[in-house]
Coordinates of C-alpha atoms and ligand atoms in Angstrom, one line a residue:
M1 CA 0.0 7.0 1.5
T2 CA -0.9 6.9 4.8
F3 CA -2.1 3.5 6.5
R4 CA -5.2 4.8 8.6
A5 CA -5.9 2.6 11.7
S6 CA -9.1 3.4 13.7
I7 CA -9.1 1.1 16.5
L8 CA -12.3 0.7 18.7
T9 CA -11.5 0.0 22.3
L10 CA -12.5 0.5 25.9
Y11 CA -8.7 1.4 26.6
P12 CA -7.8 4.0 24.0
D13 CA -4.7 4.9 26.4
M14 CA -3.3 1.4 25.3
F15 CA -2.5 3.0 21.7
P16 CA -0.1 3.4 20.3
G17 CA 1.5 2.0 23.5
P18 CA 4.5 -0.1 22.3
L19 CA 4.1 1.1 18.6
G20 CA 4.8 4.6 19.5
H21 CA 8.5 3.2 20.1
S22 CA 11.4 2.3 17.5
L23 CA 10.4 1.8 13.8
A24 CA 6.7 2.0 14.2
G25 CA 7.1 5.3 16.4
K26 CA 9.3 6.9 13.9
A27 CA 6.6 5.7 11.2
L28 CA 3.9 7.3 13.1
A29 CA 5.8 10.6 13.4
R30 CA 6.6 10.6 9.9
G31 CA 3.0 10.3 9.0
D32 CA 3.4 6.9 7.4
W33 CA 0.6 5.6 9.1
T34 CA -2.1 7.1 11.8
C35 CA -3.4 5.7 14.9
E36 CA -7.0 6.9 16.1
P37 CA -7.9 4.9 19.1
V38 CA -11.8 5.7 19.7
N39 CA -13.4 4.9 23.2
I40 CA -16.5 2.8 22.7
R41 CA -17.8 4.0 25.8
D42 CA -18.3 7.7 24.3
F43 CA -21.2 5.8 22.4
A44 CA -23.2 4.6 25.0
T45 CA -26.3 6.7 25.8
D46 CA -27.7 5.4 29.3
K47 CA -26.6 7.5 32.4
H48 CA -24.2 4.6 33.5
A49 CA -22.5 4.6 29.9
N50 CA -23.1 1.1 29.9
V51 CA -21.4 -0.9 27.1
D52 CA -22.1 -4.5 28.1
D53 CA -24.9 -6.5 29.2
T54 CA -25.7 -10.1 30.3
P55 CA -25.6 -13.0 27.6
A56 CA -29.0 -13.8 26.3
G57 CA -29.9 -17.3 27.1
G58 CA -27.6 -17.1 30.2
G59 CA -24.1 -17.9 31.2
A60 CA -21.1 -16.4 32.6
G61 CA -19.7 -12.9 31.9
M62 CA -21.0 -10.0 29.7
V63 CA -21.1 -9.1 26.1
L64 CA -20.6 -5.9 24.4
R65 CA -23.7 -4.6 23.1
A66 CA -24.6 -4.4 19.5
D67 CA -26.1 -0.8 19.7
V68 CA -23.3 0.9 21.2
L69 CA -20.8 -0.8 19.1
G70 CA -22.6 -0.3 16.1
R71 CA -23.0 3.6 16.6
A72 CA -19.2 3.7 17.3
I73 CA -18.2 1.8 14.1
D74 CA -20.7 4.2 12.3
A75 CA -19.1 7.2 13.5
V76 CA -15.4 6.2 12.6
S77 CA -16.4 4.0 9.4
P78 CA -19.4 5.4 7.7
E79 CA -20.7 3.4 4.8
G80 CA -18.4 3.9 1.8
D81 CA -15.1 3.6 3.9
P82 CA -12.8 1.5 1.9
R83 CA -11.0 0.2 4.9
P84 CA -11.5 -3.4 5.7
R85 CA -13.4 -3.8 9.4
L86 CA -11.7 -6.5 11.5
L87 CA -12.7 -7.7 15.0
M88 CA -9.9 -9.4 17.0
S89 CA -11.3 -12.6 17.8
P90 CA -10.0 -16.1 18.9
R91 CA -12.7 -17.3 16.4
G92 CA -11.1 -15.7 13.5
R93 CA -8.9 -16.7 10.8
T94 CA -5.2 -16.7 12.2
L95 CA -3.0 -13.9 11.4
D96 CA -0.3 -15.0 9.2
Q97 CA 2.3 -13.0 6.8
E98 CA -0.1 -13.3 3.8
F99 CA -2.8 -11.8 5.5
V100 CA -0.4 -9.1 6.7
R101 CA 0.8 -8.5 3.3
E102 CA -2.9 -8.0 2.1
L103 CA -3.6 -5.5 4.8
V104 CA -0.6 -3.3 3.7
E105 CA -2.0 -3.0 0.4
R106 CA -5.2 -1.3 2.1
D107 CA -5.8 2.4 3.0
G108 CA -5.9 1.2 6.6
A109 CA -8.0 -0.6 8.7
V110 CA -10.8 -0.4 11.3
I111 CA -10.2 -2.4 14.3
V112 CA -12.6 -3.6 16.7
C113 CA -11.2 -4.8 20.3
G114 CA -13.5 -7.2 22.1
R115 CA -13.8 -7.5 25.9
F116 CA -15.8 -9.7 28.2
E117 CA -17.1 -12.8 26.5
G118 CA -16.8 -10.9 23.2
V119 CA -19.7 -9.0 21.2
D120 CA -23.0 -9.2 20.0
Q121 CA -23.3 -11.5 17.0
R122 CA -25.6 -8.9 15.3
V123 CA -23.2 -6.1 15.3
I124 CA -20.7 -8.6 13.6
D125 CA -23.2 -9.5 10.7
G126 CA -24.8 -6.2 10.5
R127 CA -21.8 -4.4 10.0
G128 CA -19.5 -7.1 8.1
L129 CA -16.7 -7.6 10.8
Q130 CA -14.1 -10.0 9.7
E131 CA -12.7 -11.8 12.5
V132 CA -9.0 -12.1 12.8
S133 CA -7.3 -14.4 15.7
I134 CA -3.5 -14.2 16.5
G135 CA -3.3 -17.7 17.8
D136 CA -5.2 -20.6 19.8
Y137 CA -5.1 -19.1 23.0
I138 CA -7.5 -16.6 24.9
L139 CA -6.6 -13.3 25.9
S140 CA -8.5 -10.8 28.0
G141 CA -9.0 -8.2 25.5
G142 CA -8.7 -7.6 21.6
E143 CA -6.1 -4.8 22.4
I144 CA -2.9 -6.8 22.5
A145 CA -4.1 -8.7 19.4
A146 CA -4.5 -5.2 17.5
L147 CA -1.3 -4.1 18.5
T148 CA 0.2 -7.4 17.1
L149 CA -1.4 -7.2 14.0
L150 CA -0.6 -3.4 13.4
D151 CA 3.3 -4.0 14.4
A152 CA 3.2 -6.7 11.6
V153 CA 1.6 -4.4 9.2
V154 CA 3.4 -0.9 10.1
R155 CA 6.9 -2.7 9.6
L156 CA 6.1 -3.4 6.0
L157 CA 4.8 0.0 5.0
P158 CA 7.0 1.6 2.0
G159 CA 10.0 3.3 3.9
V160 CA 9.5 2.0 7.3
M161 CA 12.3 -0.7 7.5
G162 CA 15.5 0.7 7.2
N163 CA 16.9 -2.2 5.1
A164 CA 14.2 -3.2 2.9
V165 CA 15.9 -6.4 1.8
S166 CA 15.6 -7.8 5.5
G167 CA 11.8 -7.7 4.9
T168 CA 12.3 -10.2 2.1
Y169 CA 14.2 -13.1 3.9
E170 CA 12.3 -13.1 6.9
S171 CA 10.8 -16.5 8.2
F172 CA 7.5 -17.2 6.3
E173 CA 8.2 -14.8 3.6
N174 CA 9.3 -17.5 1.3
G175 CA 7.5 -20.3 3.0
L176 CA 10.5 -21.3 5.3
L177 CA 11.5 -20.5 8.7
E178 CA 14.8 -18.4 8.7
H179 CA 18.3 -19.7 8.8
P180 CA 20.4 -19.1 11.9
H181 CA 22.2 -15.6 12.4
Y182 CA 25.5 -15.0 13.7
T183 CA 27.7 -11.7 14.5
R184 CA 30.9 -11.0 16.4
P185 CA 32.8 -12.2 18.3
A186 CA 34.2 -14.8 16.3
E187 CA 34.5 -17.2 19.3
W188 CA 31.9 -17.0 22.2
E189 CA 32.4 -19.6 25.0
G190 CA 34.1 -22.0 22.9
R191 CA 31.5 -21.7 20.0
E192 CA 32.3 -20.6 16.5
I193 CA 30.6 -19.0 13.8
P194 CA 30.2 -21.7 11.1
Q195 CA 33.2 -21.5 8.7
I196 CA 31.3 -21.0 5.7
L197 CA 30.1 -17.5 6.7
T198 CA 33.4 -16.1 7.2
S199 CA 34.5 -17.4 3.6
G200 CA 33.2 -14.5 1.5
N201 CA 31.8 -16.7 -1.1
H202 CA 28.1 -15.6 -1.2
A203 CA 26.8 -18.2 -3.5
K204 CA 27.9 -21.0 -1.1
I205 CA 26.7 -18.9 1.8
N206 CA 23.3 -18.4 0.2
E207 CA 23.1 -22.3 -0.4
W208 CA 24.1 -23.2 3.2
R209 CA 21.6 -20.6 4.5
H210 CA 18.6 -22.2 2.1
E211 CA 19.7 -25.7 3.5
Q212 CA 19.7 -24.6 7.2
A213 CA 16.3 -22.9 6.5
L214 CA 14.7 -26.0 4.8
A215 CA 16.3 -28.1 7.4
L216 CA 14.7 -26.0 10.5
T217 CA 11.4 -25.7 8.5
L218 CA 11.3 -29.7 8.1
K219 CA 12.0 -30.2 11.7
R220 CA 9.9 -27.6 13.3
R221 CA 7.2 -26.6 10.9
P222 CA 6.8 -29.5 8.3
D223 CA 3.1 -28.0 7.9
L224 CA 4.8 -24.9 6.1
L225 CA 6.3 -27.4 3.6
D226 CA 2.9 -29.5 3.1
D227 CA 1.5 -26.0 2.6
E228 CA 3.8 -25.2 -0.2
T229 CA 3.5 -28.4 -2.2
S230 CA -0.2 -28.3 -2.1
E231 CA -0.6 -24.9 -3.4
Ligands
SAH301 N1 -15.4 -16.0 24.9 C1 -14.4 -15.8 24.0 C2 -13.2 -14.9 24.1 C3 -13.5 -13.7 24.8 S1 -11.9 -13.2 25.1 C4 -14.2 -17.0 23.1 O1 -14.3 -18.0 23.7 O2 -14.2 -17.1 21.9 C5 -12.1 -11.2 24.9 C6 -11.8 -10.5 23.8 O3 -10.1 -10.5 23.7 C7 -12.3 -11.1 22.3 O4 -13.5 -10.4 22.1 C8 -11.3 -10.8 21.7 O5 -11.4 -9.3 21.0 C9 -9.9 -10.8 22.4 N2 -9.2 -12.0 22.2 C10 -9.0 -12.9 22.8 N3 -8.3 -13.6 22.5 C11 -8.0 -13.3 21.2 C12 -7.0 -14.1 20.1 N4 -6.5 -15.2 20.1 N5 -6.9 -13.3 19.3 C13 -7.7 -12.3 18.9 N6 -8.3 -11.6 19.7 C14 -8.5 -12.2 20.9

Protein backbone atom coordinates (compact mmCIF):
# COMPACT_ATOMS: atom_id res chain seq x y z
CA MET A 1 0.00 0.00 0.00
CA THR A 2 1.17 3.50 -0.80
CA PHE A 3 1.15 6.23 1.86
CA ARG A 4 -0.22 9.32 0.14
CA ALA A 5 1.01 12.63 1.52
CA SER A 6 -0.63 15.81 0.24
CA ILE A 7 0.97 18.97 1.54
CA LEU A 8 -0.75 22.34 1.33
CA THR A 9 1.85 25.07 1.38
CA LEU A 10 2.83 28.43 -0.04
CA TYR A 11 6.26 26.91 -0.82
CA PRO A 12 5.65 23.68 -2.80
CA ASP A 13 9.29 23.66 -3.97
CA MET A 14 10.34 22.76 -0.42
CA PHE A 15 8.97 19.21 -1.03
CA PRO A 16 10.17 16.51 -1.05
CA GLY A 17 13.37 18.46 -0.25
CA PRO A 18 15.50 16.39 2.12
CA LEU A 19 13.03 13.51 1.81
CA GLY A 20 14.10 13.07 -1.81
CA HIS A 21 17.38 11.62 -0.48
CA SER A 22 18.54 8.50 1.28
CA LEU A 23 15.98 5.96 2.52
CA ALA A 24 12.96 8.25 2.13
CA GLY A 25 14.06 9.18 -1.39
CA LYS A 26 14.44 5.56 -2.42
CA ALA A 27 11.05 4.76 -0.90
CA LEU A 28 9.55 7.65 -2.88
CA ALA A 29 11.10 6.37 -6.11
CA ARG A 30 9.75 2.87 -5.35
CA GLY A 31 6.26 4.27 -4.74
CA ASP A 32 6.08 3.27 -1.07
CA TRP A 33 4.84 6.80 -0.53
CA THR A 34 3.80 9.72 -2.71
CA CYS A 35 4.50 13.38 -2.08
CA GLU A 36 1.99 15.83 -3.54
CA PRO A 37 2.78 19.45 -2.67
CA VAL A 38 -0.10 21.78 -3.51
CA ASN A 39 0.29 25.54 -3.72
CA ILE A 40 -2.34 27.26 -1.58
CA ARG A 41 -1.90 30.36 -3.74
CA ASP A 42 -3.42 28.52 -6.73
CA PHE A 43 -6.75 28.76 -4.91
CA ALA A 44 -6.73 32.54 -4.50
CA THR A 45 -9.35 34.23 -6.68
CA ASP A 46 -8.52 37.94 -6.61
CA LYS A 47 -6.18 39.47 -9.14
CA HIS A 48 -3.29 39.81 -6.69
CA ALA A 49 -3.62 36.15 -5.64
CA ASN A 50 -3.91 37.18 -2.00
CA VAL A 51 -3.81 34.34 0.49
CA ASP A 52 -3.57 36.31 3.74
CA ASP A 53 -5.10 39.33 5.37
CA THR A 54 -4.83 41.38 8.55
CA PRO A 55 -6.10 39.81 11.79
CA ALA A 56 -9.64 40.65 12.78
CA GLY A 57 -9.47 42.62 16.04
CA GLY A 58 -6.08 44.06 15.13
CA GLY A 59 -2.56 43.11 16.05
CA ALA A 60 0.65 42.24 14.31
CA GLY A 61 1.12 40.05 11.27
CA MET A 62 -1.17 38.39 8.78
CA VAL A 63 -3.51 35.40 8.84
CA LEU A 64 -4.08 32.77 6.13
CA ARG A 65 -7.59 33.26 4.76
CA ALA A 66 -10.25 30.64 5.45
CA ASP A 67 -11.85 30.87 1.99
CA VAL A 68 -8.58 30.32 0.07
CA LEU A 69 -7.32 27.54 2.34
CA GLY A 70 -10.79 25.95 2.44
CA ARG A 71 -10.89 25.69 -1.34
CA ALA A 72 -7.39 24.21 -1.41
CA ILE A 73 -8.33 21.57 1.18
CA ASP A 74 -11.54 20.68 -0.65
CA ALA A 75 -9.67 20.22 -3.93
CA VAL A 76 -7.03 17.97 -2.37
CA SER A 77 -9.16 16.16 0.17
CA PRO A 78 -12.85 16.06 -0.79
CA GLU A 79 -15.42 14.70 1.66
CA GLY A 80 -14.91 10.99 2.16
CA ASP A 81 -11.12 11.16 1.89
CA PRO A 82 -10.08 8.67 4.59
CA ARG A 83 -6.81 10.46 5.32
CA PRO A 84 -6.40 12.52 8.48
CA ARG A 85 -6.15 16.26 7.92
CA LEU A 86 -3.33 17.73 9.93
CA LEU A 87 -2.34 21.32 10.53
CA MET A 88 1.24 21.90 11.64
CA SER A 89 0.86 24.25 14.60
CA PRO A 90 2.71 25.03 17.84
CA ARG A 91 -0.65 24.79 19.61
CA GLY A 92 -1.14 21.16 18.64
CA ARG A 93 -0.54 17.77 20.15
CA THR A 94 3.20 17.26 20.34
CA LEU A 95 4.42 14.79 17.76
CA ASP A 96 5.73 11.60 19.35
CA GLN A 97 6.58 8.08 18.24
CA GLU A 98 3.15 6.81 19.29
CA PHE A 99 1.40 9.30 17.01
CA VAL A 100 3.86 8.51 14.20
CA ARG A 101 2.96 4.82 14.55
CA GLU A 102 -0.74 5.67 14.32
CA LEU A 103 -0.14 7.64 11.12
CA VAL A 104 1.80 4.81 9.49
CA GLU A 105 -1.36 2.69 9.67
CA ARG A 106 -3.35 5.26 7.64
CA ASP A 107 -3.66 5.66 3.86
CA GLY A 108 -1.65 8.86 4.06
CA ALA A 109 -2.15 12.36 5.40
CA VAL A 110 -3.23 15.79 4.25
CA ILE A 111 -0.86 18.25 5.86
CA VAL A 112 -1.50 21.99 6.00
CA CYS A 113 1.54 24.20 6.53
CA GLY A 114 0.77 27.51 8.19
CA ARG A 115 2.65 30.75 7.60
CA PHE A 116 2.46 34.26 9.06
CA GLU A 117 0.54 34.31 12.38
CA GLY A 118 -1.30 31.13 11.45
CA VAL A 119 -4.62 30.24 9.82
CA ASP A 120 -8.18 31.48 10.28
CA GLN A 121 -9.80 29.45 13.09
CA ARG A 122 -12.92 28.81 10.99
CA VAL A 123 -11.07 26.62 8.52
CA ILE A 124 -9.58 24.59 11.40
CA ASP A 125 -13.08 24.01 12.78
CA GLY A 126 -14.90 23.70 9.45
CA ARG A 127 -12.51 21.18 7.91
CA GLY A 128 -11.67 19.28 11.09
CA LEU A 129 -7.94 20.01 11.04
CA GLN A 130 -5.98 18.23 13.78
CA GLU A 131 -3.21 20.48 15.06
CA VAL A 132 0.22 18.84 15.42
CA SER A 133 3.28 20.51 16.94
CA ILE A 134 6.88 19.34 16.65
CA GLY A 135 7.91 21.02 19.88
CA ASP A 136 7.70 24.05 22.11
CA TYR A 137 9.31 26.64 19.86
CA ILE A 138 8.09 28.77 16.97
CA LEU A 139 9.13 28.09 13.39
CA SER A 140 8.51 30.58 10.60
CA GLY A 141 6.29 28.11 8.75
CA GLY A 142 4.85 24.63 8.87
CA GLU A 143 6.98 23.18 6.05
CA ILE A 144 9.95 22.00 8.12
CA ALA A 145 7.52 20.63 10.70
CA ALA A 146 5.70 18.71 7.94
CA LEU A 147 9.00 17.33 6.62
CA THR A 148 9.90 16.24 10.13
CA LEU A 149 6.61 14.43 10.57
CA LEU A 150 6.87 12.77 7.15
CA ASP A 151 10.45 11.64 7.76
CA ALA A 152 9.37 9.95 10.99
CA VAL A 153 6.44 8.26 9.22
CA VAL A 154 8.15 7.19 6.00
CA ARG A 155 11.03 5.36 7.71
CA LEU A 156 8.45 3.13 9.41
CA LEU A 157 6.58 2.19 6.22
CA PRO A 158 6.94 -1.52 5.44
CA GLY A 159 10.15 -2.23 3.54
CA VAL A 160 11.70 1.23 3.92
CA MET A 161 14.29 0.46 6.57
CA GLY A 162 16.83 -2.08 5.40
CA ASN A 163 17.14 -3.68 8.79
CA ALA A 164 13.62 -3.86 10.22
CA VAL A 165 14.97 -4.77 13.64
CA SER A 166 16.69 -1.42 14.03
CA GLY A 167 13.25 0.18 14.14
CA THR A 168 12.19 -1.72 17.22
CA TYR A 169 15.11 -0.87 19.51
CA GLU A 170 15.18 2.87 18.86
CA SER A 171 14.75 5.49 21.53
CA PHE A 172 11.08 5.79 22.60
CA GLU A 173 9.98 2.53 20.97
CA ASN A 174 10.12 0.73 24.32
CA GLY A 175 9.57 3.78 26.49
CA LEU A 176 13.31 4.26 27.01
CA LEU A 177 16.12 6.23 25.46
CA GLU A 178 18.51 4.05 23.51
CA HIS A 179 21.71 2.58 24.94
CA PRO A 180 25.07 3.97 23.68
CA HIS A 181 26.64 2.62 20.48
CA TYR A 182 30.24 1.78 19.64
CA THR A 183 32.05 0.58 16.53
CA ARG A 184 35.61 0.14 15.27
CA PRO A 185 38.34 1.06 16.06
CA ALA A 186 38.56 -0.89 19.32
CA GLU A 187 40.50 1.97 20.87
CA TRP A 188 40.17 5.64 19.99
CA GLU A 189 42.19 8.39 21.72
CA GLY A 190 42.72 6.06 24.66
CA ARG A 191 39.01 5.27 24.97
CA GLU A 192 38.03 1.62 24.68
CA ILE A 193 34.79 -0.09 23.75
CA PRO A 194 33.12 -1.48 26.92
CA GLN A 195 34.46 -5.01 27.30
CA ILE A 196 31.07 -6.63 27.58
CA LEU A 197 30.29 -5.66 23.96
CA THR A 198 33.24 -7.65 22.65
CA SER A 199 32.51 -10.68 24.87
CA GLY A 200 30.17 -12.41 22.42
CA ASN A 201 27.77 -13.16 25.30
CA HIS A 202 24.51 -11.91 23.82
CA ALA A 203 22.38 -12.41 26.91
CA LYS A 204 24.83 -10.33 28.95
CA ILE A 205 25.09 -7.73 26.18
CA ASN A 206 21.31 -7.30 26.08
CA GLU A 207 21.21 -7.01 29.85
CA TRP A 208 23.97 -4.37 29.77
CA ARG A 209 22.21 -2.42 27.04
CA HIS A 210 18.94 -2.46 28.94
CA GLU A 211 20.66 -1.23 32.11
CA GLN A 212 22.38 1.55 30.15
CA ALA A 213 19.09 2.57 28.54
CA LEU A 214 17.35 2.62 31.90
CA ALA A 215 20.11 4.67 33.56
CA LEU A 216 20.21 7.16 30.68
CA THR A 217 16.43 7.56 30.70
CA LEU A 218 16.41 8.05 34.47
CA LYS A 219 19.08 10.72 34.18
CA ARG A 220 17.85 12.61 31.13
CA ARG A 221 14.16 11.89 30.74
CA PRO A 222 12.64 10.64 33.99
CA ASP A 223 9.27 11.79 32.60
CA LEU A 224 9.36 8.82 30.20
CA LEU A 225 9.58 6.40 33.13
CA ASP A 226 6.72 8.18 34.91
CA ASP A 227 4.61 7.74 31.77
CA GLU A 228 5.29 4.02 31.80
CA THR A 229 4.18 3.47 35.37
CA SER A 230 1.13 5.70 35.11
CA GLU A 231 -0.24 3.79 32.10
N1 LIG B 1 1.27 32.84 15.89
C1 LIG B 1 1.41 31.43 16.02
C2 LIG B 1 2.74 30.94 15.41
C3 LIG B 1 2.77 31.09 13.92
S1 LIG B 1 4.25 30.45 13.23
C4 LIG B 1 1.38 31.04 17.51
O1 LIG B 1 1.84 31.83 18.34
O2 LIG B 1 0.88 29.97 17.84
C5 LIG B 1 3.77 30.17 11.56
C6 LIG B 1 3.44 28.75 11.20
O3 LIG B 1 4.57 27.94 11.42
C7 LIG B 1 2.33 28.10 11.98
O4 LIG B 1 1.07 28.39 11.44
C8 LIG B 1 2.66 26.63 11.85
O5 LIG B 1 2.14 26.08 10.67
C9 LIG B 1 4.18 26.63 11.78
N2 LIG B 1 4.81 26.29 13.05
C10 LIG B 1 5.49 27.13 13.86
N3 LIG B 1 5.97 26.50 14.94
C11 LIG B 1 5.59 25.21 14.84
C12 LIG B 1 5.77 24.06 15.66
N4 LIG B 1 6.43 24.11 16.81
N5 LIG B 1 5.24 22.89 15.23
C13 LIG B 1 4.54 22.82 14.08
N6 LIG B 1 4.33 23.89 13.26
C14 LIG B 1 4.85 25.06 13.63
